[in-house]
Coordinates of C-alpha atoms in Angstrom, one line a residue:
M1 CA -105.6 -49.5 109.2
Q2 CA -106.0 -52.3 110.9
R3 CA -105.3 -55.6 109.0
R4 CA -104.2 -58.6 109.0
V5 CA -101.2 -60.0 108.1
Y6 CA -101.0 -64.3 106.8
L7 CA -98.0 -65.8 106.6
E8 CA -98.1 -69.3 104.7
G9 CA -96.0 -72.4 104.6
E10 CA -92.3 -72.2 106.7
L11 CA -92.9 -68.3 107.6
G12 CA -96.1 -69.3 109.1
E13 CA -95.1 -72.1 111.0
R14 CA -91.9 -70.6 112.1
F15 CA -93.8 -66.8 112.8
G16 CA -97.6 -67.9 112.6
T17 CA -100.0 -68.0 110.8
K18 CA -101.9 -64.7 111.1
M19 CA -101.6 -61.5 112.9
D20 CA -103.4 -58.1 113.6
F21 CA -101.7 -55.1 112.9
H22 CA -102.4 -51.7 112.5
A23 CA -99.8 -51.0 109.8
P24 CA -100.0 -48.5 107.0
T25 CA -97.4 -49.6 104.5
V26 CA -96.6 -53.0 103.7
K27 CA -93.4 -52.1 105.3
D28 CA -95.0 -50.7 108.6
A29 CA -96.1 -55.1 108.7
I30 CA -92.1 -56.3 108.1
K31 CA -91.2 -54.4 110.7
L32 CA -93.7 -55.2 112.8
I33 CA -93.0 -59.0 112.5
E34 CA -90.1 -58.3 113.8
V35 CA -90.1 -56.8 115.8
N36 CA -92.3 -59.2 117.4
N37 CA -90.1 -61.7 116.5
P38 CA -85.7 -61.5 116.8
K39 CA -85.0 -64.0 114.3
F40 CA -87.2 -62.8 111.0
R41 CA -84.2 -60.7 110.4
K42 CA -82.1 -64.3 110.1
Y43 CA -84.4 -66.2 108.7
L44 CA -84.6 -64.1 105.7
I45 CA -81.0 -63.2 105.4
D46 CA -80.6 -67.5 105.2
C47 CA -83.2 -67.0 102.9
H48 CA -81.9 -64.0 100.4
E49 CA -78.2 -66.8 100.6
K50 CA -80.3 -70.1 99.1
G51 CA -81.7 -68.1 96.8
V52 CA -85.9 -68.1 98.3
G53 CA -88.1 -65.0 97.2
F54 CA -90.7 -64.1 98.8
N55 CA -94.3 -63.5 97.2
I56 CA -96.0 -61.0 99.2
D57 CA -99.6 -59.2 98.2
V58 CA -101.9 -56.7 98.9
A59 CA -105.9 -57.5 99.3
G60 CA -105.1 -60.7 95.9
E61 CA -102.7 -57.9 94.3
E62 CA -99.7 -59.5 94.1
L63 CA -96.8 -56.9 94.4
E64 CA -93.9 -57.0 91.6
Y65 CA -91.9 -53.6 92.2
G66 CA -90.2 -53.7 96.0
E67 CA -91.0 -49.0 96.1
E68 CA -94.4 -50.6 96.4
L69 CA -93.4 -52.0 100.7
L70 CA -93.6 -48.4 101.0
L71 CA -96.6 -46.9 99.5
P72 CA -99.6 -46.6 101.7
L73 CA -102.0 -49.4 101.4
Q74 CA -105.7 -48.5 100.7
G75 CA -107.4 -51.3 102.3
G76 CA -106.7 -55.3 102.8
D77 CA -104.9 -57.8 104.1
I78 CA -101.1 -58.9 103.4
T79 CA -100.6 -62.2 103.2
I80 CA -96.4 -63.4 101.9
A81 CA -95.4 -66.4 100.5
A82 CA -91.8 -68.4 100.3
I83 CA -91.4 -68.6 96.9
P84 CA -89.3 -71.8 95.3
Q85 CA -85.7 -71.2 94.3
G86 CA -85.9 -70.9 90.5
A87 CA -89.6 -69.9 90.7
K88 CA -90.9 -67.1 87.8
S89 CA -91.8 -64.5 90.1
G90 CA -90.3 -60.7 91.8
G91 CA -89.9 -62.2 94.6
Q92 CA -86.3 -61.8 94.5
K93 CA -86.7 -57.9 94.6
I94 CA -89.1 -58.6 96.8
L95 CA -87.0 -60.0 99.7
A96 CA -83.6 -57.9 98.3
A97 CA -85.9 -54.9 99.4
I98 CA -87.4 -56.2 102.6
L99 CA -83.8 -56.9 103.2
I100 CA -83.2 -53.5 103.4
I101 CA -85.9 -52.1 104.2
I102 CA -84.6 -54.3 108.1

């Protein structure tokens, strides 16, 4: 399924704010971002080391668990945004799951 992926904040500044992919899962979208931006993996690792997590939502619904990255998506856009260190969220779990996937 063709979907739009939005990268917000510093992610968008570094890798582009908007892209369209055929991505049936969030995992596939993340892999496609990495393929198109070779520095993406290093950026995620650096964020992990600095304690920065990520908020990922699909069609306005926030993902809370890393396993959700693997589930087939019914529809909607994907938005990925950095979460500052110390913010309350499942972002750290999501980042760890992203790193494992890529």
